[in-house]
Coordinates of C-alpha atoms and ligand atoms in Angstrom, one line a residue:
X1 CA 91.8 124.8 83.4
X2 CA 93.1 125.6 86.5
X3 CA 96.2 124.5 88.1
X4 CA 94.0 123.2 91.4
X5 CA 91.0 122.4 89.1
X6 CA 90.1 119.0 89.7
X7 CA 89.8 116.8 87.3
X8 CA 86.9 114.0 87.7
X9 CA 86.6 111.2 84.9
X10 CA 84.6 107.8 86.9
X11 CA 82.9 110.0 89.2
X12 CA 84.7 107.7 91.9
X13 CA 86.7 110.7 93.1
X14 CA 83.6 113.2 93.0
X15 CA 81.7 110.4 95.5
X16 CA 85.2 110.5 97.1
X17 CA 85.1 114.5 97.6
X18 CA 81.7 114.2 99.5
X19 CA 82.9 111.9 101.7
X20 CA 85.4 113.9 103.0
X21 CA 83.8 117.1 102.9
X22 CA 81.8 115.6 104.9
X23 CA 84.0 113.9 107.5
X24 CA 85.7 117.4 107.8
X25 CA 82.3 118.8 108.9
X26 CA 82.0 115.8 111.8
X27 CA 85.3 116.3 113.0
X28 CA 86.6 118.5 116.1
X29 CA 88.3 121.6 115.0
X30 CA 91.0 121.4 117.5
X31 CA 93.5 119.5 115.8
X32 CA 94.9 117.6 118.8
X33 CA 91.3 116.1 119.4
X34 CA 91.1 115.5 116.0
X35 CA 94.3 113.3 115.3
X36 CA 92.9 110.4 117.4
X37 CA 89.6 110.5 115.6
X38 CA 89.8 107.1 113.8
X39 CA 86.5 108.0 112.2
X40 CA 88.1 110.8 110.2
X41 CA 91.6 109.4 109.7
X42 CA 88.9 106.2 108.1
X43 CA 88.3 108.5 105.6
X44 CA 91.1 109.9 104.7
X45 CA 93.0 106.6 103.9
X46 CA 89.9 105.8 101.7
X47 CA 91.2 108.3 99.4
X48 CA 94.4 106.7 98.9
X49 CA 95.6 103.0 97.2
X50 CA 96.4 101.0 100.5
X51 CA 98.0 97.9 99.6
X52 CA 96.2 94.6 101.6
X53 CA 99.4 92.8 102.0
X54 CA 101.9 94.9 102.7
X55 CA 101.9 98.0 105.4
X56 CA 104.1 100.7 104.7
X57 CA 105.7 102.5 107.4
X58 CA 108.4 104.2 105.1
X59 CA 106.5 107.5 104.0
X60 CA 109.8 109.1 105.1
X61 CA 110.9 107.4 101.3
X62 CA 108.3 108.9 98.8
X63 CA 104.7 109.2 99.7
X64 CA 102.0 107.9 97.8
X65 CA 99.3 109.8 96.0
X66 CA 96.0 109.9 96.9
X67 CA 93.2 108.6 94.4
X68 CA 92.2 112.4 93.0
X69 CA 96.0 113.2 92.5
X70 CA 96.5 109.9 90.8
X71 CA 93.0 110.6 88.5
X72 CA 94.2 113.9 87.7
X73 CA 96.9 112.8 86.5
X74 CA 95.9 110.6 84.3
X75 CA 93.2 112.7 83.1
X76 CA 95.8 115.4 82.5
X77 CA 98.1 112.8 80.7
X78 CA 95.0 112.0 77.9
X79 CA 94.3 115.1 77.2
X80 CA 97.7 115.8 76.6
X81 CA 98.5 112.5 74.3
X82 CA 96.4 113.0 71.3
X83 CA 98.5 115.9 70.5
X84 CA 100.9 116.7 72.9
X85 CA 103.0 119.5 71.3
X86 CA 99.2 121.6 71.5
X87 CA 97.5 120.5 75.0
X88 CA 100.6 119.7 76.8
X89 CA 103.1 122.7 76.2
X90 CA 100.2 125.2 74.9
X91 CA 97.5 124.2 76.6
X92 CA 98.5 122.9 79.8
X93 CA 101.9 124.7 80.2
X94 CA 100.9 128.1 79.7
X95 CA 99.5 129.3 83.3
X96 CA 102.2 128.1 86.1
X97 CA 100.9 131.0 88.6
X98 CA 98.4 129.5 89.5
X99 CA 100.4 126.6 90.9
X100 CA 103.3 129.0 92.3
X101 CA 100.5 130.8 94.3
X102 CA 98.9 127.9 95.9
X103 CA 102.4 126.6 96.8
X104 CA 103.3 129.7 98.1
X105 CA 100.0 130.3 100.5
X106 CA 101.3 127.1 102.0
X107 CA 105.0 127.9 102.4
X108 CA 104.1 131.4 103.4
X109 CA 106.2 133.3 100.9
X110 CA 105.6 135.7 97.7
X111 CA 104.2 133.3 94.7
X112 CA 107.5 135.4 92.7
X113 CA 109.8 132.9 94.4
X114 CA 108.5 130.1 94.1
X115 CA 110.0 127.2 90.6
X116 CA 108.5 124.2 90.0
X117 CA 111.3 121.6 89.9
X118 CA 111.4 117.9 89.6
X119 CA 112.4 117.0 93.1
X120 CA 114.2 118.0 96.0
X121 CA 117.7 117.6 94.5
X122 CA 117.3 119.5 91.7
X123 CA 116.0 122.1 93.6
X124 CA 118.7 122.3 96.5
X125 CA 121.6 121.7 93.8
X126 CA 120.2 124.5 92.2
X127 CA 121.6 126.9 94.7
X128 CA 125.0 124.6 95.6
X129 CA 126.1 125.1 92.0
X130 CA 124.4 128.7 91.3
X131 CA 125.4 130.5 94.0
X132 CA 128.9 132.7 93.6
X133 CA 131.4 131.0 95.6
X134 CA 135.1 131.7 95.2
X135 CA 138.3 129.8 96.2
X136 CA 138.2 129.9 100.4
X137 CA 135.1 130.5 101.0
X138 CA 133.6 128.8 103.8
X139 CA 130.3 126.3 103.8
X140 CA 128.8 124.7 106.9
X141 CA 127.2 121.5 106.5
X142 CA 126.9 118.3 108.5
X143 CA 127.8 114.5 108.4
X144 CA 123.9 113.8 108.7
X145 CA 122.9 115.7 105.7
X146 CA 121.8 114.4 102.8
X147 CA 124.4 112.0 100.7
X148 CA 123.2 113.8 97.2
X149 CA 123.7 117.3 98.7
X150 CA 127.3 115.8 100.7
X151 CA 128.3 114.7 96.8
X152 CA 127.0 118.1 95.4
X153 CA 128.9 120.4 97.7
X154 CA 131.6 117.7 97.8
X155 CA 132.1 118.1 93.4
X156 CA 131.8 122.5 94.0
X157 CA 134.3 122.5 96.7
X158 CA 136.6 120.0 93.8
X159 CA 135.8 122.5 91.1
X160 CA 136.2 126.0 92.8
X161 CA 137.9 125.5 96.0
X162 CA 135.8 126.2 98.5
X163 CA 136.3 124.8 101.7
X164 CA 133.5 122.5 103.6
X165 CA 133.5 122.9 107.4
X166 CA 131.9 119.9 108.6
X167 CA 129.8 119.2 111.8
X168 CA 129.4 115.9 113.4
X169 CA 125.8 115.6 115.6
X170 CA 125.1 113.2 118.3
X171 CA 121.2 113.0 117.2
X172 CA 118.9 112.8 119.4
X173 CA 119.8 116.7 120.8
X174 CA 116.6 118.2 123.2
X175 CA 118.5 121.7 123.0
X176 CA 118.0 124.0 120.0
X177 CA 120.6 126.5 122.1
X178 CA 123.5 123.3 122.0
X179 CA 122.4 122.8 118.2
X180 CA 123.2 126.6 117.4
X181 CA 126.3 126.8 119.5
X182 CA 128.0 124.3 117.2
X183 CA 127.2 126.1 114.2
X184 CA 128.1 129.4 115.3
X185 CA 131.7 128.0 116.9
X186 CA 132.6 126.8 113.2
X187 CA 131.6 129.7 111.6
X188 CA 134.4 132.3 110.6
X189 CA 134.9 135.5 108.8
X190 CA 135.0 133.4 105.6
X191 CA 131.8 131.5 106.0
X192 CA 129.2 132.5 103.4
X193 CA 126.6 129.7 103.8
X194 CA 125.3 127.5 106.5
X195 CA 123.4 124.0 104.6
X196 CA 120.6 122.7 107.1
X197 CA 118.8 119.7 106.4
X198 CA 115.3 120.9 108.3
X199 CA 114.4 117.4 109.4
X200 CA 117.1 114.8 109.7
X201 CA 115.9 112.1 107.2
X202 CA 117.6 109.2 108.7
X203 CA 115.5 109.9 112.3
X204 CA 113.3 112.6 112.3
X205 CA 115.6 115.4 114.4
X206 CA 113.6 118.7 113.4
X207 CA 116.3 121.3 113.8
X208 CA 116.1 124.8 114.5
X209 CA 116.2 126.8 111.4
X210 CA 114.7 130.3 112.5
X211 CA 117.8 130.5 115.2
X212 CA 120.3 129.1 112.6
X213 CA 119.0 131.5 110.2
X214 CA 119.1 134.6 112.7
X215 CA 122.9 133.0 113.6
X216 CA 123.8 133.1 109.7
X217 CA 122.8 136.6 109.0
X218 CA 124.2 138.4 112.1
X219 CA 127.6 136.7 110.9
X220 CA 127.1 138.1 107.1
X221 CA 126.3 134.6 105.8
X222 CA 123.3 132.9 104.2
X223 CA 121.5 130.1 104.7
X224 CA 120.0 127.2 102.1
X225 CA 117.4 125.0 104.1
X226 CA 117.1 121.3 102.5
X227 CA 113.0 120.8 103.7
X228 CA 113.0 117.3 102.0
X229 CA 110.9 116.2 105.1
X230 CA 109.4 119.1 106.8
X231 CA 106.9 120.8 103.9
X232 CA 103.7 119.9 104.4
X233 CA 104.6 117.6 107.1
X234 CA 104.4 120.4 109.9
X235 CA 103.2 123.7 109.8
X236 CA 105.9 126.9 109.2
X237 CA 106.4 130.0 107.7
X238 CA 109.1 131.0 105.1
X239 CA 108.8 134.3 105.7
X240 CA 108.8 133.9 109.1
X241 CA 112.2 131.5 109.1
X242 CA 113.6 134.4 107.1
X243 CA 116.0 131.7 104.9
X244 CA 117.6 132.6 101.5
X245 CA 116.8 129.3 99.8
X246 CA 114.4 126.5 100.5
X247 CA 114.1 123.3 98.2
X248 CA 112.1 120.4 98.8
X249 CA 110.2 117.5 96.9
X250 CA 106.4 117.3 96.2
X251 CA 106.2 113.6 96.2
X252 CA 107.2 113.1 100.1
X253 CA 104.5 114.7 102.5
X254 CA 102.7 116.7 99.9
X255 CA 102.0 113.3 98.2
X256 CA 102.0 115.3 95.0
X257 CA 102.9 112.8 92.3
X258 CA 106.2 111.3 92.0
X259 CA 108.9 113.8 90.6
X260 CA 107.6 117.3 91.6
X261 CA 109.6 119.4 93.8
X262 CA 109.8 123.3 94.6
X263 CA 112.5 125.7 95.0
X264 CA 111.9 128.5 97.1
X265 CA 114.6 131.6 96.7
X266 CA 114.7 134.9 98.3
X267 CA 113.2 137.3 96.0
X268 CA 116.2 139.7 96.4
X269 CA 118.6 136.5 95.6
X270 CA 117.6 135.6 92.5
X271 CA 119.3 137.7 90.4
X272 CA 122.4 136.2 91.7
X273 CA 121.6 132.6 91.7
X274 CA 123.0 131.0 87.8
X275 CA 120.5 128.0 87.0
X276 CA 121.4 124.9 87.0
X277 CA 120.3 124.5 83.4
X278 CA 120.7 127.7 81.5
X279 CA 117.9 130.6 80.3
X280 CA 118.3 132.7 78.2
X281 CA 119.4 135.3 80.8
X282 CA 120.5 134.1 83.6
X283 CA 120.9 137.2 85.2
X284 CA 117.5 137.7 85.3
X285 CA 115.4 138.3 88.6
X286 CA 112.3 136.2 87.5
X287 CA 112.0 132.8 89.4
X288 CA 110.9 130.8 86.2
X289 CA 114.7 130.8 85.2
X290 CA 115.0 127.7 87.3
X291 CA 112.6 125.6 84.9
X292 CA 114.4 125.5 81.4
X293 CA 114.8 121.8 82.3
X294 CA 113.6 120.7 79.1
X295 CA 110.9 118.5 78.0
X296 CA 108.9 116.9 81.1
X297 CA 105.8 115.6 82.6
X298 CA 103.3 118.4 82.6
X299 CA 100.6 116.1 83.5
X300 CA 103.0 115.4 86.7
X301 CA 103.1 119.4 87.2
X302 CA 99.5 119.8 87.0
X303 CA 98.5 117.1 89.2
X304 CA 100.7 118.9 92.6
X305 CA 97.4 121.3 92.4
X306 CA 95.0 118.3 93.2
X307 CA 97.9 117.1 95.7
X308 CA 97.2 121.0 97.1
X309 CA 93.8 120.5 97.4
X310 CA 93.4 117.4 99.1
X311 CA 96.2 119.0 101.5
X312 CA 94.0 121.4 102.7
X313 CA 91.0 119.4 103.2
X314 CA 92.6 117.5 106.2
X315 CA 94.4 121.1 106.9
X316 CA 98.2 121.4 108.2
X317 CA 97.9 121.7 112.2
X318 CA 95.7 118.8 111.9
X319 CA 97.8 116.6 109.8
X320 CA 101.1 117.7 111.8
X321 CA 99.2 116.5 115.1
X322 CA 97.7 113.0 113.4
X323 CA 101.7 112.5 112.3
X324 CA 103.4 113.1 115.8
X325 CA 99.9 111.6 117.5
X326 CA 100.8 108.1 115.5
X327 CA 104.5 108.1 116.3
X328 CA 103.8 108.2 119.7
X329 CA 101.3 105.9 119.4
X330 CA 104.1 103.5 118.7
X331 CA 107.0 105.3 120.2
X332 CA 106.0 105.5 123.9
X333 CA 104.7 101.7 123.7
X334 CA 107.9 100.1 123.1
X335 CA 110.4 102.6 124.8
X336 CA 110.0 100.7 127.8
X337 CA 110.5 97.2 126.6
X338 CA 113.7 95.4 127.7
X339 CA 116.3 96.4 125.0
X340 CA 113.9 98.3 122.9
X341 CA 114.8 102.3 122.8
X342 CA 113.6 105.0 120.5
X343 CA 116.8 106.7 118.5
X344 CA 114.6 110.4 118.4
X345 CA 113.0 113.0 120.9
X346 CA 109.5 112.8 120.9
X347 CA 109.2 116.0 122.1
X348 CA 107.3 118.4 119.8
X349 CA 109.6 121.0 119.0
X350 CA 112.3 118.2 117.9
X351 CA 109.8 115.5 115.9
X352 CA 106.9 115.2 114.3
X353 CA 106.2 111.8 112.1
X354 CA 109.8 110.0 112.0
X355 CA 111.3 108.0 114.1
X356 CA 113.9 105.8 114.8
X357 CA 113.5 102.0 116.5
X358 CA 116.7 100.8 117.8
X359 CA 116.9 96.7 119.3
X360 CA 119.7 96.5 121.3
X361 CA 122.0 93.2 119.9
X362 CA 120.0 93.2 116.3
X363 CA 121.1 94.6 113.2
X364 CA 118.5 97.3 111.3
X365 CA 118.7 95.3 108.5
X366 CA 117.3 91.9 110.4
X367 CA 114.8 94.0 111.8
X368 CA 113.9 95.0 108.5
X369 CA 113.8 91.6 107.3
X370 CA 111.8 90.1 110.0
X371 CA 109.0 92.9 109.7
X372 CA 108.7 92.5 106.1
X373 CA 108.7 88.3 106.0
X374 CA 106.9 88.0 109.3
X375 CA 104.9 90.7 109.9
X376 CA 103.8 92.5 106.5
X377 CA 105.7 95.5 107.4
X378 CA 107.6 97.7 105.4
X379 CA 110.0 100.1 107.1
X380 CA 113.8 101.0 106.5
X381 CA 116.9 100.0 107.6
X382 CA 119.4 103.0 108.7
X383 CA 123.3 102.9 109.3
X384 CA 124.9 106.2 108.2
X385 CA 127.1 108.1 110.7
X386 CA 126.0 107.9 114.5
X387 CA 122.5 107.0 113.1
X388 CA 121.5 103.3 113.4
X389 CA 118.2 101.8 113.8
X390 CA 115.0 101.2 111.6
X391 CA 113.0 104.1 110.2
X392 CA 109.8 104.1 110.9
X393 CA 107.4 106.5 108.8
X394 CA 103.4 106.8 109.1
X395 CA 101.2 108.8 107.1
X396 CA 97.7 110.2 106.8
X397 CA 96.4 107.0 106.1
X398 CA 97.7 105.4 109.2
X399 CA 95.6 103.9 111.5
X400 CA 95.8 103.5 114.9
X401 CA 95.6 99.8 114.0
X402 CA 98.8 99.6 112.1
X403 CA 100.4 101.0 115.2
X404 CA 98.7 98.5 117.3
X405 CA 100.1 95.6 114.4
X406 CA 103.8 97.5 114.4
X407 CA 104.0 97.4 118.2
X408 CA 103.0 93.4 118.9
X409 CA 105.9 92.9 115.5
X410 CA 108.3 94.9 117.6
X411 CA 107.5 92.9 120.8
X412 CA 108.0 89.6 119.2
X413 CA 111.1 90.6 117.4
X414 CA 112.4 92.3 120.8
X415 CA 111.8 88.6 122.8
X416 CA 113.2 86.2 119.9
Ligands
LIG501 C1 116.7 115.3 103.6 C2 116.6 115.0 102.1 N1 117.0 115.8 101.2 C3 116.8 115.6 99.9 C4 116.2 114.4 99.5 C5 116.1 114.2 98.0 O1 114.8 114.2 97.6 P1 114.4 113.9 96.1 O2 114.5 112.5 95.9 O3 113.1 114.6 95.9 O4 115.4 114.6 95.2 C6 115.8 113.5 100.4 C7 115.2 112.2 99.9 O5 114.9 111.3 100.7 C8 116.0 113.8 101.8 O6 115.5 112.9 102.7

């Protein structure tokens, strides 16, 4: 069986299928009319497990599935637990090009650099710890990155002596020119990598990572993108960013199941790149070096193809506009309240789903608390360097509703 093959067992998701097939024939094909199509977007979140009691509006954390991921894999995970050692590793595990291809029609690169990989961090520590760094060398990173990529460069620069050149960002920045500029004043004729985290986790800053790639490779250096949030959340080319490396996790806004990731290198870089866990040749210039990671889920692995397939149905560039169509369905609501501001641009080319509430006088954690007890709501609390406030993260199977419910919360809390 195929990779995207779905795998129907009740039927429910087959009666599922129709529905949306036929909701995507109703709805407008320009994808800004379509994100405030309720109709549609109705549809959608019938295809996933919403809880009654409990909105949540942190996405940003790890997505969940939706019902024809979640049958395939369990599907895949009986067929493989009579005898495992036959339908899981032979069976099952014998084809991952399938997978690699439909991955790599979506990140617009060759399906020869794509590895399957268990999440983001496995993925982007992958290249921190592979790539041939000596004592001096230079990395660029920033404050706002990620903490487990901070601790992984953090434990290289320990171990080999490279030095971290840190950046500090005052986010929200409207300027991709005043973003670029501070990379390119702290990079030297020592720097060999510049570390961007795509889409600022704690708030939603998209930053620019065609420039800061152009900027890296005019100075002899490379660049490793962290695209934890921005796969499958908005719509971009690899090939057209021109990066070196790209890791990101499956189970955020692919809502592929939980633990799937994908590590994109440079097909001319991969000879150089050591895995993180050994091959047999780590020399070699074949991506599936970078999944020797022992026994795992396969079921998991399988099911990111029905994750795939239900992506497509709602389609990228109408998916990215539903996302930034809901956060300003909220965002531009309450910027005006007395005290209430919104901690990220809601300009297109610097947001798309994430954002950032801020109260003025209450802590992110009360608000966090009072949404949860009073309201139903859960979103995050966020205090990490310059960044405070309460993430707030919709999905596909928002509705305008919840936005309508999240914006009378934020107006009580704002008063009392
Ligand atoms: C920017 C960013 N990078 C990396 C990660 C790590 O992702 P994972 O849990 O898939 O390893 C996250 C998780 O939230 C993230 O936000």
């Amino acid at each position: 069986m195929g990779s995207g093959a779905m795998v129907y067992g009740n039927g429910f998701t087959k009666e599922l299928g129709q529905r949306i097939n036929e909701a995507q024939s109703l709805v407008d094909s320009d994808p800004l009319k379509a994100a405030s199509d309720e109709n549609f977007w109705e549809v959608v979140r019938s295809a996933y497990r919403v809880s009654d009691n409990l909105m949540n509006l942190n996405n940003g954390g790890v997505s969940p599935h939706p019902l024809i991921v979640e049958e395939a894999l369990f599907n895949y995970h009986e067929i493989c637990n009579s005898v495992p050692s036959f339908h899981m590793w032979r069976e099952l595990d014998s084809n991952k090009d399938v997978l690699r291809e439909q991955l790599s029609l979506l990140a617009g690169c060759a399906s020869e650099e794509i590895a399957i990989q268990r999440n983001a961090t496995e993925a982007i520590e992958t290249i921190i710890f592979g790539l041939p760094l000596k004592k001096g060398d230079e990395v660029i990173l920033t404050k706002q990155d990620y903490p487990n990529m901070i601790n992984a460069w953090k434990q290289r620069a320990i171990r080999d002596k490279i030095k971290l050149v840190w950046l500090d960002f005052d986010f929200p920045i409207e300027d991709e020119q005043a973003i670029v500029a501070r990379f390119a004043e702290a990079i030297t004729p020592k720097t060999k990598l510049l570390h961007v985290t795509h889409v600022i986790n704690w708030m939603g800053q998209i930053l620019p990572v065609r420039a800061l790639s152009q900027l890296a490779h005019e100075n002899g250096a490379e660049i490793l993108v962290d695209g934890a949030h921005s796969f499958a959340q908005f719509d971009f080319s690899l090939h057209d960013f021109d990066c070196d490396y790209f890791g990101t996790s499956l189970h955020k806004w692919l809502s592929a199941p939980f633990g799937t990731g994908m590590l994109f290198v440079k097909k001319n870089k991969i000879k150089k790149i050591f895995p993180l866990l050994a091959s047999a040749n780590p020399r070699s210039s074949k991506i599936s070096k970078f999944e020797h990671s022992g026994t795992r889920s396969i079921p998991i692995e399988k099911a990111i193809g029905s994750a795939v397939y239900f992506h497509n149905k709602i389609g990228i560039e109408r998916k990215e506009a539903r996302l930034r169509h809901l956060k300003n369905s909220w965002a531009e609501r309450v910027n005006h309240l007395p005290g209430v501001s919104v901690g990220t641009s809601l300009k297109d080319d610097y947001s798309c789903g994430i954002a950032l509430l801020q109260i003025a006088g209450k802590e992110p954690v009360d608000i966090e608390r009072r949404l949860l007890k009073e309201f139903g709501i859960h979103a995050i609390a966020i205090n990490w360097h310059n960044i405070v406030g309460l993430r707030i993260t919709p999905n596909v199977y928002t509705l305008k509703k919840d936005m309508d419910r999240l914006v009378s919360a934020i107006q009580t809390i704002a008063k009392t």
